[in-house]
Tab-separated table of C-alpha atoms in Angstrom:
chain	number	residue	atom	x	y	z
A	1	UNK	CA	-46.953	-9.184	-28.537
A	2	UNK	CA	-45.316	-12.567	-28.745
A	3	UNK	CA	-43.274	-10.773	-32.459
A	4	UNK	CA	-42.434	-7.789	-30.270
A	5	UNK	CA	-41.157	-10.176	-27.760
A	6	UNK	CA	-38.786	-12.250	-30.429
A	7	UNK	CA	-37.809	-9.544	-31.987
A	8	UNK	CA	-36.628	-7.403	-28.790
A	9	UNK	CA	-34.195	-10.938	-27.900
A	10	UNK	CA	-32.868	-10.823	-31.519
A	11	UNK	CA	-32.264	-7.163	-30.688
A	12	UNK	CA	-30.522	-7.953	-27.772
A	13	UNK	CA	-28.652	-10.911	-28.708
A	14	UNK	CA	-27.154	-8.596	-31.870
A	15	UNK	CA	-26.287	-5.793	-29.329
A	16	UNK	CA	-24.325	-9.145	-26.429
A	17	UNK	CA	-22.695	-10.540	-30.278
A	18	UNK	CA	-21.410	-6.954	-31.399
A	19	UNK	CA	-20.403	-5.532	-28.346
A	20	UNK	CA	-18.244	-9.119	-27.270
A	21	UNK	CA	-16.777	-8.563	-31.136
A	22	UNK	CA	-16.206	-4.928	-30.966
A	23	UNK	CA	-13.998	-5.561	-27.522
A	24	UNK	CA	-12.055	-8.054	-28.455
A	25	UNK	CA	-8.151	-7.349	-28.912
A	26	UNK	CA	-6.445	-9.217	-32.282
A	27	UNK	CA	-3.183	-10.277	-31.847
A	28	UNK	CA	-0.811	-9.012	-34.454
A	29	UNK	CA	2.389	-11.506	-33.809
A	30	UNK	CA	3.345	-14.213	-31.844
A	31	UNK	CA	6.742	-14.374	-30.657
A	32	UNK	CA	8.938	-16.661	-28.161
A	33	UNK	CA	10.530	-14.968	-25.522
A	34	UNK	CA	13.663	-15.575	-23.481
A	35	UNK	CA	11.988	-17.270	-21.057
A	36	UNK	CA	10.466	-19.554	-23.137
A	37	UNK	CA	6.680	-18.099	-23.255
A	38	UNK	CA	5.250	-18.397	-26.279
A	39	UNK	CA	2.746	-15.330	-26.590
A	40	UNK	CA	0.488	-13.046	-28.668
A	41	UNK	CA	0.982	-9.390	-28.994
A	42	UNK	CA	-0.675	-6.715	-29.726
A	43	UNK	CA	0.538	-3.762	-31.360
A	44	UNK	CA	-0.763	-0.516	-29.415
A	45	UNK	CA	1.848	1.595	-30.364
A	46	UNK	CA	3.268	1.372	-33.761
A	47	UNK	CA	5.902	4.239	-33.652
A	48	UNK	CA	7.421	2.836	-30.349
A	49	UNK	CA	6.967	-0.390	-31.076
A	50	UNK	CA	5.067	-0.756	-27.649
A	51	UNK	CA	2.909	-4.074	-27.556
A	52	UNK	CA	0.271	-5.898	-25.111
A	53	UNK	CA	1.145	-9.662	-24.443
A	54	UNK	CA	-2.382	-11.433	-24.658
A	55	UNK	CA	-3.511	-14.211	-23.287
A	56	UNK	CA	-4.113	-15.831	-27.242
A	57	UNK	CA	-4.766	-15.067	-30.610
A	58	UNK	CA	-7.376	-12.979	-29.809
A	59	UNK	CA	-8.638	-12.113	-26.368
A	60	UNK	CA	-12.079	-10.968	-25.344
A	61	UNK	CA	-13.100	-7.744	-22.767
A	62	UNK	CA	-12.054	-10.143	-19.261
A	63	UNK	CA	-8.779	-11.071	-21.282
A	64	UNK	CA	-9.898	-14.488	-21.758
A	65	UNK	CA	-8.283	-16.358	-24.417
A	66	UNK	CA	-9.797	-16.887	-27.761
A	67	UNK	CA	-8.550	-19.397	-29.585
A	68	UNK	CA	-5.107	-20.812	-30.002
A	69	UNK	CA	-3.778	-19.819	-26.533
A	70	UNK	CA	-0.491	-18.282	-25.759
A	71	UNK	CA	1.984	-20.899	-24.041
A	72	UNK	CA	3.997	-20.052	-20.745
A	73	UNK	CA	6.784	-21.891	-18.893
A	74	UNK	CA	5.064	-23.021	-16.084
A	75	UNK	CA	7.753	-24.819	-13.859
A	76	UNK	CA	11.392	-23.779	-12.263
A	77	UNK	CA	12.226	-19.907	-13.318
A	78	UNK	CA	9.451	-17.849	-15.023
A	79	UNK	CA	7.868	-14.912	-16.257
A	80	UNK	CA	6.938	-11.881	-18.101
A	81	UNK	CA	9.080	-10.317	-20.972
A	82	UNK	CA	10.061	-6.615	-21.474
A	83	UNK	CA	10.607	-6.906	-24.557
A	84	UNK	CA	10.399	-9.440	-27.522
A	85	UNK	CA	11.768	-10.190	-31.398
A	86	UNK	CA	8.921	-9.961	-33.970
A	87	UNK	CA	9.634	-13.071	-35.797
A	88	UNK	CA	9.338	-11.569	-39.401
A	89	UNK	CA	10.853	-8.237	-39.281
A	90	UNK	CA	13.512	-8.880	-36.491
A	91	UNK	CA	12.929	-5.560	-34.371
A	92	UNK	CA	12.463	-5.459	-31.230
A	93	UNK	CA	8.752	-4.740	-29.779
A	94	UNK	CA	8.259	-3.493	-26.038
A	95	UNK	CA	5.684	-4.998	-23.613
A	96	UNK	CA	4.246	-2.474	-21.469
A	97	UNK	CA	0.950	-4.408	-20.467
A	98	UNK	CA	-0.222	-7.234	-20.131
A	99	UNK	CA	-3.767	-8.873	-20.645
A	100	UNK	CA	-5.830	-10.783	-17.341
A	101	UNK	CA	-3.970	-13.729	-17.455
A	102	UNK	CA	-6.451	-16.114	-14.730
A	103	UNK	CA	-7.452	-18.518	-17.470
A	104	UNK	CA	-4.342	-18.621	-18.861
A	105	UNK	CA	-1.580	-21.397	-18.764
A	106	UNK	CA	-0.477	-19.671	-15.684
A	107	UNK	CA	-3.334	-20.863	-13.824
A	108	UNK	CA	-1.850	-23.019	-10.777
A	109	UNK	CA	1.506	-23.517	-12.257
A	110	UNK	CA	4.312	-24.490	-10.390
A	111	UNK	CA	6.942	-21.625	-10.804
A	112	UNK	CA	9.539	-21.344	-8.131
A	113	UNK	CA	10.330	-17.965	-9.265
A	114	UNK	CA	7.463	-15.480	-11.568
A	115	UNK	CA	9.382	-12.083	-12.336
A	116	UNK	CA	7.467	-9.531	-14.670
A	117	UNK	CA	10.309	-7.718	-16.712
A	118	UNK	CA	11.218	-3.940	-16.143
A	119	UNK	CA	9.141	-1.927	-18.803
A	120	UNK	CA	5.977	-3.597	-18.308
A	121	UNK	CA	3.454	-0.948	-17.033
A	122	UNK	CA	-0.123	-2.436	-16.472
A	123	UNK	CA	-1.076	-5.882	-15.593
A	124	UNK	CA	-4.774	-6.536	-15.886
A	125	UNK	CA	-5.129	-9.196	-13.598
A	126	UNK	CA	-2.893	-12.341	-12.149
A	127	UNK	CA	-4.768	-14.189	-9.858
A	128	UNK	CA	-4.551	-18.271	-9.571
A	129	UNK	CA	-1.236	-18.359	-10.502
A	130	UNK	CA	0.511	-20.325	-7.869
A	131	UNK	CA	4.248	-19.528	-8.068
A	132	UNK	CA	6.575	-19.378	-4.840
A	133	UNK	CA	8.349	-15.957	-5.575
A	134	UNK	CA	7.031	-12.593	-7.308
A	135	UNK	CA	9.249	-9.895	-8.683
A	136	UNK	CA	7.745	-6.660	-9.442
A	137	UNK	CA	9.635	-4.529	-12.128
A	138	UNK	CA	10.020	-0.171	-11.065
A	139	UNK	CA	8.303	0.410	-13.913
A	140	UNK	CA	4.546	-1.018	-12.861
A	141	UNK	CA	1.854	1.755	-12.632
A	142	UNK	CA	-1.159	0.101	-12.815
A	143	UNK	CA	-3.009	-3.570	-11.668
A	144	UNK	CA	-6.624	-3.874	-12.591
A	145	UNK	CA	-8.909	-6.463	-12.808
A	146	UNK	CA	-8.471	-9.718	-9.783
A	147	UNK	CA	-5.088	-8.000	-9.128
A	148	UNK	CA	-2.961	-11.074	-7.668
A	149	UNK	CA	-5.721	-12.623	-5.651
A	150	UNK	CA	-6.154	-16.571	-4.791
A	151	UNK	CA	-2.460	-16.884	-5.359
A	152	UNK	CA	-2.422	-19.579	-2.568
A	153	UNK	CA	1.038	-20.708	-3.306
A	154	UNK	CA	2.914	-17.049	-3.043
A	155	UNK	CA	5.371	-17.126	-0.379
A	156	UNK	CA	7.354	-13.924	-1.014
A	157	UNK	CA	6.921	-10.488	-3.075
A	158	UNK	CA	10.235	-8.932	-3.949
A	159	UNK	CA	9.581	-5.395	-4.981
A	160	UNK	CA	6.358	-3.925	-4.063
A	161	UNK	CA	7.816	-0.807	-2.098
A	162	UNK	CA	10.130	-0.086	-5.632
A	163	UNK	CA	6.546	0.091	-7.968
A	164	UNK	CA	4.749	3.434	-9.007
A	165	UNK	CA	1.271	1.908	-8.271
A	166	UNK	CA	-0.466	4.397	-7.075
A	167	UNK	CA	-3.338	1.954	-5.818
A	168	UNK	CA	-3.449	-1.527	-4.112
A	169	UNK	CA	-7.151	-2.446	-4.877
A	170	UNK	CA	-9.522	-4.279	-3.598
A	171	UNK	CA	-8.905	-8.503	-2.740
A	172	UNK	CA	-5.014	-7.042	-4.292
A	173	UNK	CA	-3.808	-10.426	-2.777
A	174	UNK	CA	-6.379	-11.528	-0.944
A	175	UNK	CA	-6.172	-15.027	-0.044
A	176	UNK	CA	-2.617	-15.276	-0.665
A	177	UNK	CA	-2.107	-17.860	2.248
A	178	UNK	CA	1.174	-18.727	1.778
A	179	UNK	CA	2.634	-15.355	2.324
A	180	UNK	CA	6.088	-15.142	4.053
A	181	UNK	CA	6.861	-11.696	3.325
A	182	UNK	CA	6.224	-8.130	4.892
A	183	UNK	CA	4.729	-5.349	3.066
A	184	UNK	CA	6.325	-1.791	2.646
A	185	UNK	CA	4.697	0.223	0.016
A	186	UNK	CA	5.898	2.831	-2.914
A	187	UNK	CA	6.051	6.477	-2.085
A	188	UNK	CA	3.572	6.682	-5.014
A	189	UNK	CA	0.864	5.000	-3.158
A	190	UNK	CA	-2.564	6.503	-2.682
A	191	UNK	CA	-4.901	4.414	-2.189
A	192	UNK	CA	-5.738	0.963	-0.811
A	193	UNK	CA	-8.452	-0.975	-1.336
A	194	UNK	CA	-10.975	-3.550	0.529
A	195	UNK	CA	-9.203	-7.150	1.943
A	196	UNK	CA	-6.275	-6.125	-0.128
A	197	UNK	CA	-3.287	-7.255	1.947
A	198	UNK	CA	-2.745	-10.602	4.021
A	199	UNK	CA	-0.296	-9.693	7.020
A	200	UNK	CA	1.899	-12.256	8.761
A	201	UNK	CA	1.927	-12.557	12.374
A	202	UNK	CA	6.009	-11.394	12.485
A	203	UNK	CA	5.257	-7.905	10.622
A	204	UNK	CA	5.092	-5.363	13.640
A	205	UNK	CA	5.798	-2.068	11.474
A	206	UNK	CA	3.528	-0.191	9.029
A	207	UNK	CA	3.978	2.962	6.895
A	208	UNK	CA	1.530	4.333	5.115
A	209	UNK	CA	3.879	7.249	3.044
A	210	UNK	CA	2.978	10.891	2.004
A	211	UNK	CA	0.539	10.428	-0.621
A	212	UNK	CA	-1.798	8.033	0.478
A	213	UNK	CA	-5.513	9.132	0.961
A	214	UNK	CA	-7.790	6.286	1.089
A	215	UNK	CA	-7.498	3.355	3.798
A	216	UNK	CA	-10.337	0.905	3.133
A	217	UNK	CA	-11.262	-0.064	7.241
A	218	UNK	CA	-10.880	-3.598	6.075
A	219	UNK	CA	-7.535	-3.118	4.109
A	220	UNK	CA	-5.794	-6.177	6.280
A	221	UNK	CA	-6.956	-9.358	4.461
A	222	UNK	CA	-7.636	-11.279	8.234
A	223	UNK	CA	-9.163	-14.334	6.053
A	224	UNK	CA	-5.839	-15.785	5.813
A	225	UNK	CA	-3.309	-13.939	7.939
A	226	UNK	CA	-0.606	-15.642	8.700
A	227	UNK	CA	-1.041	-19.106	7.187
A	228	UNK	CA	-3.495	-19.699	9.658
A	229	UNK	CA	-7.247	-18.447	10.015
A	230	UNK	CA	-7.075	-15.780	12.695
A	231	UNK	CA	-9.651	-16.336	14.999
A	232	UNK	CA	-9.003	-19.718	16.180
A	233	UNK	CA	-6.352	-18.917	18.954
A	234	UNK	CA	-3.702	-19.374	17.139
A	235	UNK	CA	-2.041	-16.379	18.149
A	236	UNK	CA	-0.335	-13.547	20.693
A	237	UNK	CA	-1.779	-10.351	21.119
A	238	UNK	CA	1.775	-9.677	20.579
A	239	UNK	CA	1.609	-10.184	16.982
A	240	UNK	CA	0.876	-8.692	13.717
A	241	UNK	CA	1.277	-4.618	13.415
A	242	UNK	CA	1.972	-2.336	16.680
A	243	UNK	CA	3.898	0.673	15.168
A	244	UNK	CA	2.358	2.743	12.740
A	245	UNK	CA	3.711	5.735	10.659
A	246	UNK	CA	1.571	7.867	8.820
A	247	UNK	CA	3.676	10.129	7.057
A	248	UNK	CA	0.857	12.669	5.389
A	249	UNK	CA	0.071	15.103	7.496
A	250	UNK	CA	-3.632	15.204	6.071
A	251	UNK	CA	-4.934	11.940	8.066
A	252	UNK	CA	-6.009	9.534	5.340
A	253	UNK	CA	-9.864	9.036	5.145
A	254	UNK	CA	-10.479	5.745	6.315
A	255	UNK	CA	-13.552	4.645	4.021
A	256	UNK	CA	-16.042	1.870	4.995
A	257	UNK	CA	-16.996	1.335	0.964
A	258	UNK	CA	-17.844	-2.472	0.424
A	259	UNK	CA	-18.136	-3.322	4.276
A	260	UNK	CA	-21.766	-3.953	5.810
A	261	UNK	CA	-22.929	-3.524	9.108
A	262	UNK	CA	-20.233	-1.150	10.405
A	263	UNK	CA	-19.962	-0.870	14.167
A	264	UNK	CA	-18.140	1.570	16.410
A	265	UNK	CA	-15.286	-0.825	16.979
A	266	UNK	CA	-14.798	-1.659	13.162
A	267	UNK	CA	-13.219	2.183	13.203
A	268	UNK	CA	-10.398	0.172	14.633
A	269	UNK	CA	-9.512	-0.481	10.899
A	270	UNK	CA	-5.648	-1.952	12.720
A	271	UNK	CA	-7.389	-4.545	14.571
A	272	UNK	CA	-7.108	-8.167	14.045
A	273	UNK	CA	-9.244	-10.909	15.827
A	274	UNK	CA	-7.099	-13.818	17.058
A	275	UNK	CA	-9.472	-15.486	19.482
A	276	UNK	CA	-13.390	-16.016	18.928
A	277	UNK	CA	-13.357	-18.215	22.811
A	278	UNK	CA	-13.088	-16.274	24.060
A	279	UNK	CA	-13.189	-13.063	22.203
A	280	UNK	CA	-9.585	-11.132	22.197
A	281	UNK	CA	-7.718	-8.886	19.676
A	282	UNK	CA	-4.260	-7.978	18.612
A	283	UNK	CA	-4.030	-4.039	17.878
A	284	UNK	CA	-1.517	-1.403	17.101
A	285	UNK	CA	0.482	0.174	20.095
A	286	UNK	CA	1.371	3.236	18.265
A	287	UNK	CA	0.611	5.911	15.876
A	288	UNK	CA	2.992	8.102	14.498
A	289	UNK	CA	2.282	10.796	12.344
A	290	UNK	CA	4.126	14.240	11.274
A	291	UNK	CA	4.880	16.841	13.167
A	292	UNK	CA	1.704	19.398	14.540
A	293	UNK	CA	-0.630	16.841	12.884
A	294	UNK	CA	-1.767	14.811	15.380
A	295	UNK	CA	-5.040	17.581	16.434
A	296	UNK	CA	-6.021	16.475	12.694
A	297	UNK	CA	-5.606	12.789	13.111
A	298	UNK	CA	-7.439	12.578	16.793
A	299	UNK	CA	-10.574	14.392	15.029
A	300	UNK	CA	-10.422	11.640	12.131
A	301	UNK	CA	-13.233	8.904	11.686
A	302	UNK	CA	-10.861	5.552	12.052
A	303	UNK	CA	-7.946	7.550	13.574
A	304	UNK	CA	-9.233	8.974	16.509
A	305	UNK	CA	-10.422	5.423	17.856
A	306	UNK	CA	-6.196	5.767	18.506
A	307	UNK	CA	-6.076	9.327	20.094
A	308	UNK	CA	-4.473	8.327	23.143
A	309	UNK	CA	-1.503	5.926	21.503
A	310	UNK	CA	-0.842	9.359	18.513
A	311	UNK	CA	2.908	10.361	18.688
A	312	UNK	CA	5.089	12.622	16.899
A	313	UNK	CA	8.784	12.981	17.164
A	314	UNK	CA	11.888	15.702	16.563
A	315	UNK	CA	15.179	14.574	15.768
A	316	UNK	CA	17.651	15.981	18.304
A	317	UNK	CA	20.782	17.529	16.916
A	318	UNK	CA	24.290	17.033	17.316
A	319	UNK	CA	24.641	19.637	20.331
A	320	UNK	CA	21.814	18.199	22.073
A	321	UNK	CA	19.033	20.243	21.204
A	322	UNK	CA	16.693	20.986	19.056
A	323	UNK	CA	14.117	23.828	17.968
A	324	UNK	CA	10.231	22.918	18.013
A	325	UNK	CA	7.134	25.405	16.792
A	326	UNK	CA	3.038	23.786	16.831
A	327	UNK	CA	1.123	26.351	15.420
A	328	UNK	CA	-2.027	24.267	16.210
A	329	UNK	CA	-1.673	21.924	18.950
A	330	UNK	CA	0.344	21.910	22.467
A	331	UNK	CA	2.719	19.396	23.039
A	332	UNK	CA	3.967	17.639	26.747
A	333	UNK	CA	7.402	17.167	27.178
A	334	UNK	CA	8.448	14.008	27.282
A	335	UNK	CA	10.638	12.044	30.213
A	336	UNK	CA	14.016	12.681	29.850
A	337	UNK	CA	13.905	15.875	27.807
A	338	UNK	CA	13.528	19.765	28.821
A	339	UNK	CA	12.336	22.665	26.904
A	340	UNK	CA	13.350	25.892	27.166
A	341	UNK	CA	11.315	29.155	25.800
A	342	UNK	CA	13.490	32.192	25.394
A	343	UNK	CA	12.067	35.378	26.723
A	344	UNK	CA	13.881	38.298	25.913
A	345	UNK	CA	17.517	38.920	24.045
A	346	UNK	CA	20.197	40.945	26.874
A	347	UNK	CA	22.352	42.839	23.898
A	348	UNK	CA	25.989	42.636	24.467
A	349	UNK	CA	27.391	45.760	26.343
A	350	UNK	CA	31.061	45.340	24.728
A	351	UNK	CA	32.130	45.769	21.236
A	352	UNK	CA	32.313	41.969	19.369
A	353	UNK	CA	30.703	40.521	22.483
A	354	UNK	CA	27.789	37.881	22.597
A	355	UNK	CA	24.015	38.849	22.738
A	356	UNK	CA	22.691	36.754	26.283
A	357	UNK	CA	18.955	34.632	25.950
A	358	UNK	CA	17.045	34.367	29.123
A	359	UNK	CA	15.415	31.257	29.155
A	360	UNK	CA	12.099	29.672	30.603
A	361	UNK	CA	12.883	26.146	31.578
A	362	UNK	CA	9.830	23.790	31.928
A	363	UNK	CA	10.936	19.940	33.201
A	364	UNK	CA	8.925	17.017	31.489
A	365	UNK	CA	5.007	16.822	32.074
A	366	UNK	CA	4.978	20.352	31.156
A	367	UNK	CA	2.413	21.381	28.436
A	368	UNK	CA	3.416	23.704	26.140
A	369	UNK	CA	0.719	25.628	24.802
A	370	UNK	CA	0.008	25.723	20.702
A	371	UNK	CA	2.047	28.406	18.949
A	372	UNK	CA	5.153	28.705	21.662
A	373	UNK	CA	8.614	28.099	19.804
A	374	UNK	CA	10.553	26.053	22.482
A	375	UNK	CA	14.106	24.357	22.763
A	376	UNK	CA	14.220	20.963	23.543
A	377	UNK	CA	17.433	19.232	25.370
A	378	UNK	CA	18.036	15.597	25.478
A	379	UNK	CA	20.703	13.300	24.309
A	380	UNK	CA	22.617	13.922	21.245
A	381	UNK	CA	21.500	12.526	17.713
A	382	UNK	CA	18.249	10.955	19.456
A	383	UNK	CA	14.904	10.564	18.286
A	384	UNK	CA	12.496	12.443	20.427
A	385	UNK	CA	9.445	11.331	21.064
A	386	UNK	CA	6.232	12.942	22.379
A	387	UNK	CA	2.710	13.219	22.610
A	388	UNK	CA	0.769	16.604	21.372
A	389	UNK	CA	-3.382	17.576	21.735
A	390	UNK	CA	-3.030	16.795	24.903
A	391	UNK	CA	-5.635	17.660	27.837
A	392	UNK	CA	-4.317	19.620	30.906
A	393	UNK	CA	-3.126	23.364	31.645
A	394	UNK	CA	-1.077	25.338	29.447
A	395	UNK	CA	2.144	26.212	31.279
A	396	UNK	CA	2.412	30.452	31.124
């Protein structure tokens, strides 16, 4: 028993050694960069000359150096290169991704500026790297990994909303306490992850754009909002987000994955404690979302905790009106606005003259029942605003 015992470790411990061996990535060059890295690459695409900058010589399945490590500038201007000079053959090699780079040099340096270079693609992971300012290049499609959590010295992200990431994932830049900046996301976005984003008390705007799916109900990072744990009274129920635009007009499942112990009010996935003594909240004022969407949104898990605050709007034209048609919800009109339904055509009685609409007028507080084309009037080149799925009568 005690052989079969042994011999099932040795088994083991040969199955840990070769898998650790057989993920490991071999660097194929080391090159210095104009910003004065000094880096491994890997070669992962030989007719492009596309390469992976590593963390060192060779790098193991986190990304972890093994090794001689590759060297970074670590104070003043930094970063990421798109491109670097193999130092044998002289051409020039793209970077398109780049390994986890938490144990590299990187770790806690001093950077007032990080930018990773148009071209690069994937990052596998950033966090504890402590510089002031973060550019992100167009080109970035993918972070994986920590994503840029625990940087705890990142005041400002320049380019987030110009990305093709398609996800922000989970703890994206979680504990990023340091944060200045406002988020707007790409249009690419779909999905966003668990304690992903830190918000500061000044951002009162949110869109969510046209692709996104998945809201994690704890997407807002409220460990360190702000610069300043939330919770202690630190701050107004005037602050952090009020407006929200959803711009999809399938309401975004808002998922509970990763989150224990979920109560009724947790649905209120915009809510942000500010006060424990005694207990108060800062919430969103408004919900936006497409036009004739809002029946879909106010029967939503997460959404419909904001039923009553749902608007939708119509941009009024030039001459002062504008055409409206819900096929699946009614609509009241709004203060300041009418709305006019056309009932029949009188046909012009003279050769070359002008067809006459009769027209319903209903004044604002009227209902307007699912399905009824309408007119609205209001001031020229003016957003109108109004609430639909209402309750009350119909008007006839």
């Amino acid at each position: 028993m005690r052989k079969q015992l042994v011999l099932l470790m040795m088994s083991a411990l040969c199955f840990i050694m070769a898998y650790g061996q057989g993920t490991e990535i071999i660097a194929d060059f080391r090159a210095t960069d104009g910003f004065g890295n000094n880096c491994y690459y890997k070669i992962i695409d030989a007719t492009h000359r596309y390469v992976k900058l590593l963390s060192g010589e060779k790098s193991d399945q986190w990304g972890n150096p093994i090794g001689t490590a590759s060297t970074f500038t670590t104070t003043g201007i930094g970063g990421l290169p798109g491109s670097v000079v193999h130092p044998v053959t002289g051409e020039t090699y793209y970077v398109k991704s780049v390994t986890n780079l938490a144990g590299s040099q990187l770790r806690m340096n001093n950077l007032d500026k990080m930018t990773i270079s148009e071209g690069i693609e994937e990052v596998d992971g950033f966090m504890w790297c402590a510089g002031k300012v973060l550019v992100l290049p167009t080109t970035l499609k993918r972070v994986s990994g920590d994503g840029f959590r625990e940087n705890w010295g990142l005041t400002q992200v320049i380019g987030l909303e110009n990305t093709q990431l398609e996800s922000i994932g989970n703890e994206f830049f979680t504990q990023a306490s340091s944060l200045t900046s406002q988020w707007k996301f790409p249009p690419t976005l779909k999905s966003i992850g668990y304690n992903a984003l830190p918000f500061v008390p000044a951002q009162h705007q949110l869109t969510f754009p046209a692709l996104v799916e998945t809201i994690n109900i704890k997407f807002i990072d409220a460990s360190t909002t702000g610069n300043i744990s939330p919770g202690l009274g630190n701050f107004s129920p005037t602050d952090f987000i009020k407006v929200v635009r959803s711009e999809n007009p399938v309401p975004p499942t808002i998922d509970a994955t990763g989150v224990w112990g979920v109560t009724n009010d947790d649905w209120r996935f915009l809510r942000i404690t500010i006060n424990y003594s005694p207990l108060q909240y800062t919430d969103a004022d408004s919900i936006y979302v497409p036009i004739d969407a809002t029946a879909a949104y106010n029967a939503k898990q997460g959404w419909n905790m904001y039923a009553n605050k749902t608007y939708e709007e119509v941009k009024i034209g030039a001459s002062g009106y504008a055409t409206l048609y819900l096929a699946n919800e009614n609509f009241e009109v709004p203060t300041g606005y009418e709305a006019f339904v056309i009932e029949n055509i009188t046909k012009a009685t003279t050769p070359g003259g002008l067809d006459k609409a009769n027209a319903k007028k209903f004044v604002a507080g009227s209902i307007i029942p699912a399905g009824q084309a309408v007119i609205l009037k209001g001031a020229a080149n003016q957003t109108c605003v109004y609430q639909a799925n209402v309750s009350g009568t119909p008007v006839t």
